[in-house]
């Protein structure tokens, strides 16, 4: 007997996790974090999965010699801290709010139960993680082979959610040049140089919180 076809496919529409949690009556906690406040710390207990409702979060790792590296940035609609589901006992990185942020904290056991009991939720979560894994692989290639100018252009586009249908301009979350430098592996002075260059070329506008135009993508694809 052939396998039964799924009654519906996983949609590519935005992942509104709040709807699933409300319908399942899942235990969770909404926490407000001020700019610069830590959501969790490297070495702390990995006992929950986080879902960012509003704001921006940076994930950083501190080496034994005291050097810090930013390894990821998260925006509204992103999960983070999900390694807790893979029996990770302690956090291997620190999550910090770069602006005032609202985080939905879902206990590990609650999240595991949802994934087992809610097939639609599980499918959406797996799809989300696969897409993010692909982005992580692209980030690695970017760091290995591209110039700092291209890496900065790509990072600005990712932070501004480039690729949303019908959008040609995107408002960037408030983020410092120091953090951008840490993310792409260069100095603040180089970031400042390229930001000013992109502004002169009309690829970005504003001071402080930047508006990113889709035309910035030409920097990523140039030979």
Short mmCIF file of C-alpha atoms in Angstrom, two decimals:
data_model
loop_
_atom_site.label_atom_id
_atom_site.label_comp_id
_atom_site.label_asym_id
_atom_site.label_seq_id
_atom_site.Cartn_x
_atom_site.Cartn_y
_atom_site.Cartn_z
CA UNK A 1 0.00 0.00 0.00
CA UNK A 2 1.55 3.38 -0.99
CA UNK A 3 2.26 5.87 1.78
CA UNK A 4 -0.52 8.30 2.54
CA UNK A 5 0.00 11.82 1.27
CA UNK A 6 0.08 14.60 3.77
CA UNK A 7 -3.16 16.52 3.89
CA UNK A 8 -1.31 19.85 3.60
CA UNK A 9 2.15 21.11 2.83
CA UNK A 10 4.25 23.26 5.09
CA UNK A 11 3.56 26.85 4.14
CA UNK A 12 6.29 29.37 3.36
CA UNK A 13 4.34 32.15 5.10
CA UNK A 14 5.80 33.78 8.25
CA UNK A 15 6.17 31.50 11.28
CA UNK A 16 3.80 33.00 13.90
CA UNK A 17 4.81 30.79 16.81
CA UNK A 18 2.57 32.68 19.24
CA UNK A 19 -0.52 31.26 17.49
CA UNK A 20 0.71 27.68 17.96
CA UNK A 21 1.59 28.24 21.59
CA UNK A 22 -1.77 29.82 22.36
CA UNK A 23 -3.71 27.02 20.67
CA UNK A 24 -1.67 24.34 22.47
CA UNK A 25 -1.92 26.03 25.86
CA UNK A 26 1.86 25.80 26.16
CA UNK A 27 3.70 27.19 29.16
CA UNK A 28 5.91 30.12 28.26
CA UNK A 29 7.11 33.43 29.61
CA UNK A 30 7.41 36.79 27.88
CA UNK A 31 10.46 38.73 29.06
CA UNK A 32 11.53 42.29 28.24
CA UNK A 33 15.25 42.96 27.86
CA UNK A 34 16.87 46.40 27.76
CA UNK A 35 19.64 47.26 25.32
CA UNK A 36 22.86 45.61 26.51
CA UNK A 37 21.09 43.16 28.81
CA UNK A 38 21.94 39.46 28.54
CA UNK A 39 19.23 36.95 27.66
CA UNK A 40 21.52 34.08 28.62
CA UNK A 41 25.24 33.70 29.25
CA UNK A 42 27.96 31.40 27.99
CA UNK A 43 28.30 28.55 30.49
CA UNK A 44 24.77 28.99 31.86
CA UNK A 45 22.13 26.27 31.93
CA UNK A 46 20.58 25.46 28.53
CA UNK A 47 17.04 24.91 29.78
CA UNK A 48 14.85 26.84 27.33
CA UNK A 49 14.35 27.84 23.71
CA UNK A 50 13.91 31.53 22.88
CA UNK A 51 11.67 33.17 20.28
CA UNK A 52 12.32 36.83 19.50
CA UNK A 53 9.07 38.77 19.20
CA UNK A 54 10.58 42.24 18.84
CA UNK A 55 14.04 43.80 18.91
CA UNK A 56 17.46 42.42 18.00
CA UNK A 57 19.75 39.89 19.68
CA UNK A 58 23.43 39.19 19.07
CA UNK A 59 25.01 35.83 19.82
CA UNK A 60 28.67 36.04 20.82
CA UNK A 61 31.39 33.68 22.02
CA UNK A 62 34.18 34.57 24.42
CA UNK A 63 37.50 32.73 24.02
CA UNK A 64 39.71 31.68 26.91
CA UNK A 65 42.00 34.60 26.08
CA UNK A 66 39.10 37.06 26.44
CA UNK A 67 38.49 37.70 22.75
CA UNK A 68 34.82 38.07 21.80
CA UNK A 69 33.39 37.13 18.41
CA UNK A 70 29.83 37.80 17.22
CA UNK A 71 28.60 34.61 15.55
CA UNK A 72 24.98 35.49 14.76
CA UNK A 73 22.37 38.23 14.82
CA UNK A 74 18.66 37.55 15.32
CA UNK A 75 15.62 39.63 14.44
CA UNK A 76 11.87 39.37 15.09
CA UNK A 77 10.55 35.91 14.22
CA UNK A 78 13.84 34.12 14.93
CA UNK A 79 14.40 31.24 17.34
CA UNK A 80 17.66 31.02 19.27
CA UNK A 81 19.01 28.83 22.04
CA UNK A 82 17.47 25.78 20.33
CA UNK A 83 20.59 23.68 21.01
CA UNK A 84 18.97 22.98 24.38
CA UNK A 85 16.77 20.50 22.49
CA UNK A 86 19.88 18.52 21.48
CA UNK A 87 20.84 17.71 25.09
CA UNK A 88 23.20 20.67 25.34
CA UNK A 89 23.57 21.08 29.10
CA UNK A 90 25.20 24.52 29.09
CA UNK A 91 25.19 27.50 26.72
CA UNK A 92 28.24 27.78 24.47
CA UNK A 93 27.53 31.42 23.63
CA UNK A 94 26.05 34.58 25.14
CA UNK A 95 22.86 36.19 23.83
CA UNK A 96 22.62 39.97 24.33
CA UNK A 97 19.92 42.47 23.37
CA UNK A 98 21.38 45.11 21.03
CA UNK A 99 18.17 47.17 21.36
CA UNK A 100 15.17 46.88 23.69
CA UNK A 101 13.74 43.44 22.93
CA UNK A 102 10.80 41.17 23.75
CA UNK A 103 11.61 37.47 24.05
CA UNK A 104 9.29 34.52 24.41
CA UNK A 105 10.98 31.94 26.66
CA UNK A 106 9.75 28.38 26.08
CA UNK A 107 10.89 25.70 28.52
CA UNK A 108 12.84 22.87 26.88
CA UNK A 109 10.33 20.18 27.92
CA UNK A 110 7.42 22.28 26.63
CA UNK A 111 9.12 22.81 23.27
CA UNK A 112 9.97 19.11 22.95
CA UNK A 113 6.36 18.18 23.67
CA UNK A 114 5.08 20.64 21.08
CA UNK A 115 7.37 19.19 18.43
CA UNK A 116 6.11 15.69 19.19
CA UNK A 117 2.41 16.49 19.47
CA UNK A 118 1.94 19.23 16.87
CA UNK A 119 3.00 17.95 13.39
CA UNK A 120 2.32 21.28 11.68
CA UNK A 121 4.36 23.18 14.25
CA UNK A 122 7.14 20.59 13.98
CA UNK A 123 7.22 20.91 10.19
CA UNK A 124 7.42 24.68 10.32
CA UNK A 125 10.17 24.57 12.95
CA UNK A 126 12.25 22.05 10.97
CA UNK A 127 11.88 24.15 7.81
CA UNK A 128 12.97 27.24 9.70
CA UNK A 129 16.05 25.46 11.09
CA UNK A 130 17.03 24.08 7.66
CA UNK A 131 16.86 27.55 6.15
CA UNK A 132 18.93 28.99 8.96
CA UNK A 133 21.49 26.21 8.63
CA UNK A 134 21.82 27.08 4.94
CA UNK A 135 22.42 30.69 5.92
CA UNK A 136 25.11 29.65 8.41
CA UNK A 137 26.88 27.69 5.66
CA UNK A 138 26.67 30.72 3.36
CA UNK A 139 28.12 32.87 6.16
CA UNK A 140 31.10 30.52 6.42
CA UNK A 141 31.75 30.70 2.68
CA UNK A 142 31.37 34.47 2.87
CA UNK A 143 34.04 34.74 5.58
CA UNK A 144 36.42 32.39 3.80
CA UNK A 145 36.32 33.82 0.30
CA UNK A 146 34.83 37.32 0.18
CA UNK A 147 36.31 40.74 0.88
CA UNK A 148 35.29 42.71 3.97
CA UNK A 149 33.33 45.09 1.71
CA UNK A 150 31.22 42.24 0.31
CA UNK A 151 30.82 40.69 3.76
CA UNK A 152 29.53 44.00 5.14
CA UNK A 153 27.10 44.46 2.22
CA UNK A 154 25.74 40.93 2.67
CA UNK A 155 25.42 41.38 6.46
CA UNK A 156 23.51 44.65 6.06
CA UNK A 157 21.13 42.99 3.59
CA UNK A 158 20.54 40.02 5.91
CA UNK A 159 19.93 42.26 8.93
CA UNK A 160 17.47 44.32 6.88
CA UNK A 161 15.58 41.15 5.78
CA UNK A 162 16.49 41.61 2.13
CA UNK A 163 14.38 39.54 -0.25
CA UNK A 164 10.92 40.26 1.12
CA UNK A 165 8.53 40.26 -1.79
CA UNK A 166 7.69 43.70 -3.20
CA UNK A 167 10.15 45.58 -0.97
CA UNK A 168 12.99 47.66 -2.39
CA UNK A 169 14.01 49.51 0.79
CA UNK A 170 14.55 47.99 4.22
CA UNK A 171 15.05 49.61 7.62
CA UNK A 172 18.04 48.20 9.44
CA UNK A 173 17.77 47.43 13.18
CA UNK A 174 19.86 49.80 15.28
CA UNK A 175 23.33 48.24 15.47
CA UNK A 176 26.74 49.72 16.22
CA UNK A 177 29.67 49.74 13.82
CA UNK A 178 31.69 47.90 16.47
CA UNK A 179 29.21 45.01 16.36
CA UNK A 180 29.21 44.99 12.57
CA UNK A 181 33.02 44.84 12.63
CA UNK A 182 32.91 41.86 15.00
CA UNK A 183 30.39 40.10 12.79
CA UNK A 184 32.42 40.34 9.58
CA UNK A 185 35.88 40.03 11.10
CA UNK A 186 37.34 43.46 10.42
CA UNK A 187 37.92 46.80 12.18
CA UNK A 188 35.44 49.54 13.01
CA UNK A 189 37.38 51.98 10.83
CA UNK A 190 36.94 49.69 7.79
CA UNK A 191 33.22 49.37 8.51
CA UNK A 192 32.93 53.16 8.77
CA UNK A 193 34.81 53.56 5.47
CA UNK A 194 32.49 51.18 3.61
CA UNK A 195 29.32 52.58 5.24
CA UNK A 196 30.27 56.05 3.99
CA UNK A 197 31.09 54.60 0.55
CA UNK A 198 27.71 52.83 0.35
CA UNK A 199 26.00 56.06 1.42
CA UNK A 200 27.76 58.07 -1.33
CA UNK A 201 26.76 55.43 -3.90
CA UNK A 202 23.12 55.68 -2.81
CA UNK A 203 22.93 52.09 -1.54
CA UNK A 204 22.06 53.18 2.00
CA UNK A 205 20.64 56.30 3.65
CA UNK A 206 20.49 57.83 7.09
CA UNK A 207 22.63 58.07 10.18
CA UNK A 208 22.24 55.89 13.25
CA UNK A 209 19.44 53.68 11.98
CA UNK A 210 20.09 53.03 8.30
CA UNK A 211 17.76 52.47 5.36
CA UNK A 212 19.16 49.79 3.04
CA UNK A 213 18.22 49.76 -0.64
CA UNK A 214 18.03 46.55 -2.64
CA UNK A 215 20.64 48.01 -5.00
CA UNK A 216 23.26 47.19 -2.32
CA UNK A 217 23.00 43.60 -3.57
CA UNK A 218 25.11 44.64 -6.58
CA UNK A 219 28.13 44.87 -4.22
CA UNK A 220 27.64 41.21 -3.20
CA UNK A 221 27.48 40.00 -6.81
CA UNK A 222 30.19 42.18 -8.35
CA UNK A 223 33.28 40.49 -9.81
#
